[in-house]
Amino acid sequence: AHAHIRRPWIRLLEHEMQLDQTTLRNLEILKPVSEQRQSPTLLTTLDQTKTPMGTRLLRQWIVRPLTQLTAIQLRQEAVKELVSNLGPRMRIREHLKAVQDLERLNSRIVLEVANPRDLINLQRSLENLLFLQEHLPSFQSAMLQTIHAAWDPLLDVSSWIADTIIPNPPLSAKEGGIIREGVNAELDELRILAKEGTRLLAEMETRERNRTGIDSLKVKFNQVFGYYIEVTKANLSRVPSDFHRKQTLVNAERFTTGELQDLEGRLSSADQKMKSLEGQLFGEIRLRIASATTRIQGMAQQLATLDVLTGLAEAATINRYHQPTVHEGGTIQITEGRHPVIEHIQHSEGFIPNDTVLDLDTNRLLLITGPNMAGKSTYLRQVALIVLMAQMGSFVPADSARIGIVDRIFTRVGAADDLSAGQSTFMVEMSETARILDTAA
Ligand SMILES: Nc1ncnc2c1ncn2[C@@H]1O[C@H](COP(=O)(O)OP(=O)(O)OP(=O)(O)O)[C@@H](O)[C@H]1O
Ligand SMILES: [Mg+2]
């Protein structure tokens, strides 16, 4: 029952840039430094994904940038191709949006907790796979071609559901009314029987009215007493001897007859049988889908990758990023670089881009000085973020960049500044001091 849990795989640390907790926090990669505000982070700035699988994968790409040149270039090539193909990119994103969390649905199916609506949601999600597949052959980049080669539109799974479950099923599989007509002969027969029973009841009502001459006689049903014939007090004298009293009300009496009891028995057993049969058929289809677990999970992964790549292309377009040149040398050269997060917050004059040159020669170390609120901390982090983005395969906020691959980023930041709130390091210290002086005076 744990087929949805994937095998462990080996992660080589030397294939991933090492980012410690302090650095993740200082660079505001996943979470803002200030916990009070919902300020933007690198993740929110880059996240243009459309599926839950994509969102999860993007988080992984952000906290585990790559260190292998070829692996980085593979991602870059795919992003580049998606940047320059606006039409296909838009249509891909459109279809991705309609795909629900396949990993979650799959687990629910394997764990046998998926309800009829989960199955319909899975089927509607899978319908998009075929449309998405149409856009893949035109791409040249190796990563997109790999996705294309691995693409499995899961048409069989999709039609198992479509052929079995009605389009808008109830939430519960216990109440019946979920299985299509023509799926199971016994179920169809039971349904005819139920319909027939309703007709027989109506017929019986007319017959008893004629026989007794009581026009107000009615055959009714309630949950407690089941089926009964109701006769008003005024007409009691005309009740025939084969009516058996069931219940007495203020204005009426309720009866049953041998024929009614017989019919009732048949109807309720048909109803029970229908419900249990539908439950059983539903369990069977769910089990059948569970047999496709590996394929569904495989597609969840393909979709996640496609989603992240398309999302990075979208982010690059929206934010005017450019493709950096990543290399194995020791030079970092950035022209007109920007801080990816702060550039959106700086409204008044707009963000001022800055250049950077670092190498293994005379530019090994940069000492940055300047007035408070001049932008030192911003510049520092901007360089780190551009390198990080480049190594995760993303385009970067710079006119051009040559990035020598790094294996670690360290940061140490003194007093907590809050760049997105416009609070520099010194500003935070001054505000804190000012508050003490104001209050103590
Ligand atoms: N290149 C830039 N263009 C426009 N605005 C910027 C730029 N860099 C920083 N800023 C804005 O200026 C403010 C101060 O920047 P920052 O905190 O980096 O200054 P700082 O030099 O570190 O100051 P302190 O000495 O107090 O630490 C930030 O809130 C940011 O919004
Ligand atoms: Mg500072």
mmCIF file with all atom_site columns, N, CA and C and ligand atoms in Angstrom, residues 337-339 342-343 345-354 368-382 415 417-430, ligand 1:
data_model
loop_
_atom_site.group_PDB
_atom_site.id
_atom_site.type_symbol
_atom_site.label_atom_id
_atom_site.label_alt_id
_atom_site.label_comp_id
_atom_site.label_asym_id
_atom_site.label_entity_id
_atom_site.label_seq_id
_atom_site.pdbx_PDB_ins_code
_atom_site.Cartn_x
_atom_site.Cartn_y
_atom_site.Cartn_z
_atom_site.occupancy
_atom_site.B_iso_or_equiv
_atom_site.pdbx_formal_charge
_atom_site.auth_seq_id
_atom_site.auth_comp_id
_atom_site.auth_asym_id
_atom_site.auth_atom_id
_atom_site.pdbx_PDB_model_num
ATOM   1   N N   . GLY A 1 337 ? 23.922 45.069 -13.034 1.00 0.00 ? 337 GLY A N   1
ATOM   2   C CA  . GLY A 1 337 ? 23.197 44.091 -12.230 1.00 0.00 ? 337 GLY A CA  1
ATOM   3   C C   . GLY A 1 337 ? 22.179 44.768 -11.317 1.00 0.00 ? 337 GLY A C   1
ATOM   4   N N   . ARG A 1 338 ? 21.126 44.036 -11.012 1.00 0.00 ? 338 ARG A N   1
ATOM   5   C CA  . ARG A 1 338 ? 20.096 44.562 -10.108 1.00 0.00 ? 338 ARG A CA  1
ATOM   6   C C   . ARG A 1 338 ? 19.778 43.538 -9.027  1.00 0.00 ? 338 ARG A C   1
ATOM   7   N N   . HIS A 1 339 ? 19.239 44.010 -7.911  1.00 0.00 ? 339 HIS A N   1
ATOM   8   C CA  . HIS A 1 339 ? 18.768 43.096 -6.869  1.00 0.00 ? 339 HIS A CA  1
ATOM   9   C C   . HIS A 1 339 ? 17.375 42.620 -7.291  1.00 0.00 ? 339 HIS A C   1
ATOM   10  N N   . ILE A 1 342 ? 14.570 43.711 -4.570  1.00 0.00 ? 342 ILE A N   1
ATOM   11  C CA  . ILE A 1 342 ? 14.458 45.145 -4.258  1.00 0.00 ? 342 ILE A CA  1
ATOM   12  C C   . ILE A 1 342 ? 14.085 45.964 -5.496  1.00 0.00 ? 342 ILE A C   1
ATOM   13  N N   . GLU A 1 343 ? 14.465 45.509 -6.676  1.00 0.00 ? 343 GLU A N   1
ATOM   14  C CA  . GLU A 1 343 ? 14.160 46.302 -7.869  1.00 0.00 ? 343 GLU A CA  1
ATOM   15  C C   . GLU A 1 343 ? 12.648 46.499 -8.059  1.00 0.00 ? 343 GLU A C   1
ATOM   16  N N   . ILE A 1 345 ? 10.602 46.939 -5.482  1.00 0.00 ? 345 ILE A N   1
ATOM   17  C CA  . ILE A 1 345 ? 10.075 47.744 -4.383  1.00 0.00 ? 345 ILE A CA  1
ATOM   18  C C   . ILE A 1 345 ? 10.485 49.203 -4.542  1.00 0.00 ? 345 ILE A C   1
ATOM   19  N N   . GLN A 1 346 ? 11.621 49.396 -5.229  1.00 0.00 ? 346 GLN A N   1
ATOM   20  C CA  . GLN A 1 346 ? 12.169 50.738 -5.385  1.00 0.00 ? 346 GLN A CA  1
ATOM   21  C C   . GLN A 1 346 ? 11.351 51.510 -6.414  1.00 0.00 ? 346 GLN A C   1
ATOM   22  N N   . HIS A 1 347 ? 10.351 52.264 -5.914  1.00 0.00 ? 347 HIS A N   1
ATOM   23  C CA  . HIS A 1 347 ? 9.431  52.902 -6.861  1.00 0.00 ? 347 HIS A CA  1
ATOM   24  C C   . HIS A 1 347 ? 9.902  54.283 -7.324  1.00 0.00 ? 347 HIS A C   1
ATOM   25  N N   . SER A 1 348 ? 10.375 55.114 -6.368  1.00 0.00 ? 348 SER A N   1
ATOM   26  C CA  . SER A 1 348 ? 10.580 56.539 -6.670  1.00 0.00 ? 348 SER A CA  1
ATOM   27  C C   . SER A 1 348 ? 11.462 56.785 -7.907  1.00 0.00 ? 348 SER A C   1
ATOM   28  N N   . GLU A 1 349 ? 12.761 56.472 -7.807  1.00 0.00 ? 349 GLU A N   1
ATOM   29  C CA  . GLU A 1 349 ? 13.624 56.751 -8.966  1.00 0.00 ? 349 GLU A CA  1
ATOM   30  C C   . GLU A 1 349 ? 13.906 55.494 -9.772  1.00 0.00 ? 349 GLU A C   1
ATOM   31  N N   . GLY A 1 350 ? 13.399 54.378 -9.311  1.00 0.00 ? 350 GLY A N   1
ATOM   32  C CA  . GLY A 1 350 ? 13.738 53.125 -9.970  1.00 0.00 ? 350 GLY A CA  1
ATOM   33  C C   . GLY A 1 350 ? 15.057 52.626 -9.430  1.00 0.00 ? 350 GLY A C   1
ATOM   34  N N   . PHE A 1 351 ? 15.328 51.359 -9.666  1.00 0.00 ? 351 PHE A N   1
ATOM   35  C CA  . PHE A 1 351 ? 16.546 50.752 -9.131  1.00 0.00 ? 351 PHE A CA  1
ATOM   36  C C   . PHE A 1 351 ? 17.756 51.155 -9.974  1.00 0.00 ? 351 PHE A C   1
ATOM   37  N N   . ILE A 1 352 ? 18.848 51.542 -9.323  1.00 0.00 ? 352 ILE A N   1
ATOM   38  C CA  . ILE A 1 352 ? 20.061 51.909 -10.060 1.00 0.00 ? 352 ILE A CA  1
ATOM   39  C C   . ILE A 1 352 ? 20.921 50.667 -10.243 1.00 0.00 ? 352 ILE A C   1
ATOM   40  N N   . PRO A 1 353 ? 21.152 50.227 -11.486 1.00 0.00 ? 353 PRO A N   1
ATOM   41  C CA  . PRO A 1 353 ? 21.970 49.029 -11.716 1.00 0.00 ? 353 PRO A CA  1
ATOM   42  C C   . PRO A 1 353 ? 23.435 49.295 -11.399 1.00 0.00 ? 353 PRO A C   1
ATOM   43  N N   . ASN A 1 354 ? 24.149 48.247 -11.026 1.00 0.00 ? 354 ASN A N   1
ATOM   44  C CA  . ASN A 1 354 ? 25.572 48.360 -10.715 1.00 0.00 ? 354 ASN A CA  1
ATOM   45  C C   . ASN A 1 354 ? 26.381 47.234 -11.360 1.00 0.00 ? 354 ASN A C   1
ATOM   46  N N   . ILE A 1 368 ? 33.629 47.422 0.398   1.00 0.00 ? 368 ILE A N   1
ATOM   47  C CA  . ILE A 1 368 ? 32.619 48.392 -0.025  1.00 0.00 ? 368 ILE A CA  1
ATOM   48  C C   . ILE A 1 368 ? 32.364 49.390 1.100   1.00 0.00 ? 368 ILE A C   1
ATOM   49  N N   . THR A 1 369 ? 32.597 50.642 0.825   1.00 0.00 ? 369 THR A N   1
ATOM   50  C CA  . THR A 1 369 ? 32.314 51.666 1.829   1.00 0.00 ? 369 THR A CA  1
ATOM   51  C C   . THR A 1 369 ? 31.339 52.677 1.238   1.00 0.00 ? 369 THR A C   1
ATOM   52  N N   . GLY A 1 370 ? 30.793 53.496 2.094   1.00 0.00 ? 370 GLY A N   1
ATOM   53  C CA  . GLY A 1 370 ? 29.870 54.519 1.598   1.00 0.00 ? 370 GLY A CA  1
ATOM   54  C C   . GLY A 1 370 ? 28.953 54.950 2.708   1.00 0.00 ? 370 GLY A C   1
ATOM   55  N N   . PRO A 1 371 ? 28.228 56.045 2.485   1.00 0.00 ? 371 PRO A N   1
ATOM   56  C CA  . PRO A 1 371 ? 27.319 56.575 3.505   1.00 0.00 ? 371 PRO A CA  1
ATOM   57  C C   . PRO A 1 371 ? 26.237 55.558 3.859   1.00 0.00 ? 371 PRO A C   1
ATOM   58  N N   . ASN A 1 372 ? 25.622 55.753 4.987   1.00 0.00 ? 372 ASN A N   1
ATOM   59  C CA  . ASN A 1 372 ? 24.495 54.904 5.353   1.00 0.00 ? 372 ASN A CA  1
ATOM   60  C C   . ASN A 1 372 ? 23.366 55.117 4.369   1.00 0.00 ? 372 ASN A C   1
ATOM   61  N N   . MET A 1 373 ? 22.598 54.082 4.174   1.00 0.00 ? 373 MET A N   1
ATOM   62  C CA  . MET A 1 373 ? 21.490 54.105 3.216   1.00 0.00 ? 373 MET A CA  1
ATOM   63  C C   . MET A 1 373 ? 21.980 54.298 1.780   1.00 0.00 ? 373 MET A C   1
ATOM   64  N N   . ALA A 1 374 ? 23.247 53.962 1.544   1.00 0.00 ? 374 ALA A N   1
ATOM   65  C CA  . ALA A 1 374 ? 23.786 54.163 0.198   1.00 0.00 ? 374 ALA A CA  1
ATOM   66  C C   . ALA A 1 374 ? 23.520 52.962 -0.704  1.00 0.00 ? 374 ALA A C   1
ATOM   67  N N   . GLY A 1 375 ? 23.250 51.809 -0.101  1.00 0.00 ? 375 GLY A N   1
ATOM   68  C CA  . GLY A 1 375 ? 22.980 50.628 -0.912  1.00 0.00 ? 375 GLY A CA  1
ATOM   69  C C   . GLY A 1 375 ? 24.061 49.570 -0.845  1.00 0.00 ? 375 GLY A C   1
ATOM   70  N N   . LYS A 1 376 ? 24.898 49.590 0.201   1.00 0.00 ? 376 LYS A N   1
ATOM   71  C CA  . LYS A 1 376 ? 25.987 48.613 0.318   1.00 0.00 ? 376 LYS A CA  1
ATOM   72  C C   . LYS A 1 376 ? 25.426 47.207 0.513   1.00 0.00 ? 376 LYS A C   1
ATOM   73  N N   . SER A 1 377 ? 24.543 47.069 1.516   1.00 0.00 ? 377 SER A N   1
ATOM   74  C CA  . SER A 1 377 ? 23.996 45.735 1.801   1.00 0.00 ? 377 SER A CA  1
ATOM   75  C C   . SER A 1 377 ? 23.227 45.196 0.594   1.00 0.00 ? 377 SER A C   1
ATOM   76  N N   . THR A 1 378 ? 22.526 46.076 -0.066  1.00 0.00 ? 378 THR A N   1
ATOM   77  C CA  . THR A 1 378 ? 21.760 45.654 -1.236  1.00 0.00 ? 378 THR A CA  1
ATOM   78  C C   . THR A 1 378 ? 22.695 45.110 -2.322  1.00 0.00 ? 378 THR A C   1
ATOM   79  N N   . TYR A 1 379 ? 23.789 45.842 -2.545  1.00 0.00 ? 379 TYR A N   1
ATOM   80  C CA  . TYR A 1 379 ? 24.752 45.459 -3.580  1.00 0.00 ? 379 TYR A CA  1
ATOM   81  C C   . TYR A 1 379 ? 25.366 44.089 -3.275  1.00 0.00 ? 379 TYR A C   1
ATOM   82  N N   . LEU A 1 380 ? 25.764 43.935 -2.019  1.00 0.00 ? 380 LEU A N   1
ATOM   83  C CA  . LEU A 1 380 ? 26.360 42.690 -1.546  1.00 0.00 ? 380 LEU A CA  1
ATOM   84  C C   . LEU A 1 380 ? 25.463 41.490 -1.857  1.00 0.00 ? 380 LEU A C   1
ATOM   85  N N   . ARG A 1 381 ? 24.232 41.641 -1.480  1.00 0.00 ? 381 ARG A N   1
ATOM   86  C CA  . ARG A 1 381 ? 23.289 40.524 -1.662  1.00 0.00 ? 381 ARG A CA  1
ATOM   87  C C   . ARG A 1 381 ? 22.922 40.317 -3.117  1.00 0.00 ? 381 ARG A C   1
ATOM   88  N N   . GLN A 1 382 ? 22.892 41.431 -3.847  1.00 0.00 ? 382 GLN A N   1
ATOM   89  C CA  . GLN A 1 382 ? 22.539 41.336 -5.261  1.00 0.00 ? 382 GLN A CA  1
ATOM   90  C C   . GLN A 1 382 ? 23.527 40.432 -5.998  1.00 0.00 ? 382 GLN A C   1
ATOM   91  N N   . ALA A 1 415 ? 23.401 43.768 12.438  1.00 0.00 ? 415 ALA A N   1
ATOM   92  C CA  . ALA A 1 415 ? 22.033 44.058 12.833  1.00 0.00 ? 415 ALA A CA  1
ATOM   93  C C   . ALA A 1 415 ? 21.118 43.729 11.658  1.00 0.00 ? 415 ALA A C   1
ATOM   94  N N   . ASP A 1 417 ? 18.929 44.233 8.979   1.00 0.00 ? 417 ASP A N   1
ATOM   95  C CA  . ASP A 1 417 ? 18.296 45.292 8.188   1.00 0.00 ? 417 ASP A CA  1
ATOM   96  C C   . ASP A 1 417 ? 17.079 44.681 7.514   1.00 0.00 ? 417 ASP A C   1
ATOM   97  N N   . ASP A 1 418 ? 16.299 45.507 6.894   1.00 0.00 ? 418 ASP A N   1
ATOM   98  C CA  . ASP A 1 418 ? 15.074 45.034 6.272   1.00 0.00 ? 418 ASP A CA  1
ATOM   99  C C   . ASP A 1 418 ? 14.966 45.772 4.954   1.00 0.00 ? 418 ASP A C   1
ATOM   100 N N   . LEU A 1 419 ? 15.688 45.243 3.974   1.00 0.00 ? 419 LEU A N   1
ATOM   101 C CA  . LEU A 1 419 ? 15.838 45.957 2.711   1.00 0.00 ? 419 LEU A CA  1
ATOM   102 C C   . LEU A 1 419 ? 14.519 46.258 2.037   1.00 0.00 ? 419 LEU A C   1
ATOM   103 N N   . SER A 1 420 ? 13.612 45.305 2.059   1.00 0.00 ? 420 SER A N   1
ATOM   104 C CA  . SER A 1 420 ? 12.377 45.548 1.322   1.00 0.00 ? 420 SER A CA  1
ATOM   105 C C   . SER A 1 420 ? 11.476 46.547 2.036   1.00 0.00 ? 420 SER A C   1
ATOM   106 N N   . ALA A 1 421 ? 11.773 46.836 3.318   1.00 0.00 ? 421 ALA A N   1
ATOM   107 C CA  . ALA A 1 421 ? 11.020 47.884 3.997   1.00 0.00 ? 421 ALA A CA  1
ATOM   108 C C   . ALA A 1 421 ? 11.775 49.210 3.911   1.00 0.00 ? 421 ALA A C   1
ATOM   109 N N   . GLY A 1 422 ? 12.895 49.231 3.173   1.00 0.00 ? 422 GLY A N   1
ATOM   110 C CA  . GLY A 1 422 ? 13.680 50.459 3.047   1.00 0.00 ? 422 GLY A CA  1
ATOM   111 C C   . GLY A 1 422 ? 14.457 50.769 4.314   1.00 0.00 ? 422 GLY A C   1
ATOM   112 N N   . GLN A 1 423 ? 14.752 49.751 5.131   1.00 0.00 ? 423 GLN A N   1
ATOM   113 C CA  . GLN A 1 423 ? 15.476 49.951 6.379   1.00 0.00 ? 423 GLN A CA  1
ATOM   114 C C   . GLN A 1 423 ? 16.882 49.403 6.230   1.00 0.00 ? 423 GLN A C   1
ATOM   115 N N   . SER A 1 424 ? 17.867 50.280 6.100   1.00 0.00 ? 424 SER A N   1
ATOM   116 C CA  . SER A 1 424 ? 19.245 49.811 5.977   1.00 0.00 ? 424 SER A CA  1
ATOM   117 C C   . SER A 1 424 ? 19.758 49.386 7.353   1.00 0.00 ? 424 SER A C   1
ATOM   118 N N   . THR A 1 425 ? 20.965 48.808 7.363   1.00 0.00 ? 425 THR A N   1
ATOM   119 C CA  . THR A 1 425 ? 21.548 48.316 8.610   1.00 0.00 ? 425 THR A CA  1
ATOM   120 C C   . THR A 1 425 ? 21.628 49.437 9.655   1.00 0.00 ? 425 THR A C   1
ATOM   121 N N   . PHE A 1 426 ? 22.196 50.552 9.229   1.00 0.00 ? 426 PHE A N   1
ATOM   122 C CA  . PHE A 1 426 ? 22.377 51.684 10.134  1.00 0.00 ? 426 PHE A CA  1
ATOM   123 C C   . PHE A 1 426 ? 21.023 52.289 10.527  1.00 0.00 ? 426 PHE A C   1
ATOM   124 N N   . MET A 1 427 ? 20.120 52.324 9.564   1.00 0.00 ? 427 MET A N   1
ATOM   125 C CA  . MET A 1 427 ? 18.785 52.872 9.796   1.00 0.00 ? 427 MET A CA  1
ATOM   126 C C   . MET A 1 427 ? 18.070 52.115 10.916  1.00 0.00 ? 427 MET A C   1
ATOM   127 N N   . VAL A 1 428 ? 18.196 50.792 10.899  1.00 0.00 ? 428 VAL A N   1
ATOM   128 C CA  . VAL A 1 428 ? 17.552 49.983 11.935  1.00 0.00 ? 428 VAL A CA  1
ATOM   129 C C   . VAL A 1 428 ? 18.146 50.334 13.293  1.00 0.00 ? 428 VAL A C   1
ATOM   130 N N   . GLU A 1 429 ? 19.490 50.445 13.353  1.00 0.00 ? 429 GLU A N   1
ATOM   131 C CA  . GLU A 1 429 ? 20.147 50.775 14.616  1.00 0.00 ? 429 GLU A CA  1
ATOM   132 C C   . GLU A 1 429 ? 19.728 52.149 15.113  1.00 0.00 ? 429 GLU A C   1
ATOM   133 N N   . MET A 1 430 ? 19.663 53.123 14.196  1.00 0.00 ? 430 MET A N   1
ATOM   134 C CA  . MET A 1 430 ? 19.272 54.488 14.567  1.00 0.00 ? 430 MET A CA  1
ATOM   135 C C   . MET A 1 430 ? 17.826 54.555 15.052  1.00 0.00 ? 430 MET A C   1
HETATM 136 N N1  . LIG B 2 .   ? 20.873 50.293 -6.478  1.00 0.00 ? 1   LIG B N1  1
HETATM 137 C C1  . LIG B 2 .   ? 19.834 50.817 -5.858  1.00 0.00 ? 1   LIG B C1  1
HETATM 138 N N2  . LIG B 2 .   ? 18.935 51.574 -6.511  1.00 0.00 ? 1   LIG B N2  1
HETATM 139 C C2  . LIG B 2 .   ? 17.883 52.107 -5.863  1.00 0.00 ? 1   LIG B C2  1
HETATM 140 N N3  . LIG B 2 .   ? 17.653 51.944 -4.562  1.00 0.00 ? 1   LIG B N3  1
HETATM 141 C C3  . LIG B 2 .   ? 18.506 51.228 -3.826  1.00 0.00 ? 1   LIG B C3  1
HETATM 142 C C4  . LIG B 2 .   ? 19.651 50.617 -4.442  1.00 0.00 ? 1   LIG B C4  1
HETATM 143 N N4  . LIG B 2 .   ? 20.331 49.952 -3.479  1.00 0.00 ? 1   LIG B N4  1
HETATM 144 C C5  . LIG B 2 .   ? 19.661 50.146 -2.331  1.00 0.00 ? 1   LIG B C5  1
HETATM 145 N N5  . LIG B 2 .   ? 18.568 50.908 -2.518  1.00 0.00 ? 1   LIG B N5  1
HETATM 146 C C6  . LIG B 2 .   ? 17.611 51.322 -1.502  1.00 0.00 ? 1   LIG B C6  1
HETATM 147 O O1  . LIG B 2 .   ? 18.308 52.063 -0.513  1.00 0.00 ? 1   LIG B O1  1
HETATM 148 C C7  . LIG B 2 .   ? 18.042 51.571 0.783   1.00 0.00 ? 1   LIG B C7  1
HETATM 149 C C8  . LIG B 2 .   ? 19.314 51.410 1.569   1.00 0.00 ? 1   LIG B C8  1
HETATM 150 O O2  . LIG B 2 .   ? 20.076 50.396 1.021   1.00 0.00 ? 1   LIG B O2  1
HETATM 151 P P1  . LIG B 2 .   ? 21.040 49.505 1.911   1.00 0.00 ? 1   LIG B P1  1
HETATM 152 O O3  . LIG B 2 .   ? 20.308 48.981 3.080   1.00 0.00 ? 1   LIG B O3  1
HETATM 153 O O4  . LIG B 2 .   ? 21.674 48.523 1.004   1.00 0.00 ? 1   LIG B O4  1
HETATM 154 O O5  . LIG B 2 .   ? 22.089 50.594 2.388   1.00 0.00 ? 1   LIG B O5  1
HETATM 155 P P2  . LIG B 2 .   ? 23.443 50.385 3.208   1.00 0.00 ? 1   LIG B P2  1
HETATM 156 O O6  . LIG B 2 .   ? 24.499 51.065 2.428   1.00 0.00 ? 1   LIG B O6  1
HETATM 157 O O7  . LIG B 2 .   ? 23.630 48.972 3.541   1.00 0.00 ? 1   LIG B O7  1
HETATM 158 O O8  . LIG B 2 .   ? 23.141 51.239 4.499   1.00 0.00 ? 1   LIG B O8  1
HETATM 159 P P3  . LIG B 2 .   ? 23.760 51.021 5.994   1.00 0.00 ? 1   LIG B P3  1
HETATM 160 O O9  . LIG B 2 .   ? 25.100 51.638 6.010   1.00 0.00 ? 1   LIG B O9  1
HETATM 161 O O10 . LIG B 2 .   ? 22.810 51.751 6.878   1.00 0.00 ? 1   LIG B O10 1
HETATM 162 O O11 . LIG B 2 .   ? 23.779 49.561 6.233   1.00 0.00 ? 1   LIG B O11 1
HETATM 163 C C9  . LIG B 2 .   ? 17.365 50.233 0.615   1.00 0.00 ? 1   LIG B C9  1
HETATM 164 O O12 . LIG B 2 .   ? 16.228 50.197 1.410   1.00 0.00 ? 1   LIG B O12 1
HETATM 165 C C10 . LIG B 2 .   ? 17.010 50.113 -0.852  1.00 0.00 ? 1   LIG B C10 1
HETATM 166 O O13 . LIG B 2 .   ? 15.604 50.132 -1.004  1.00 0.00 ? 1   LIG B O13 1
#
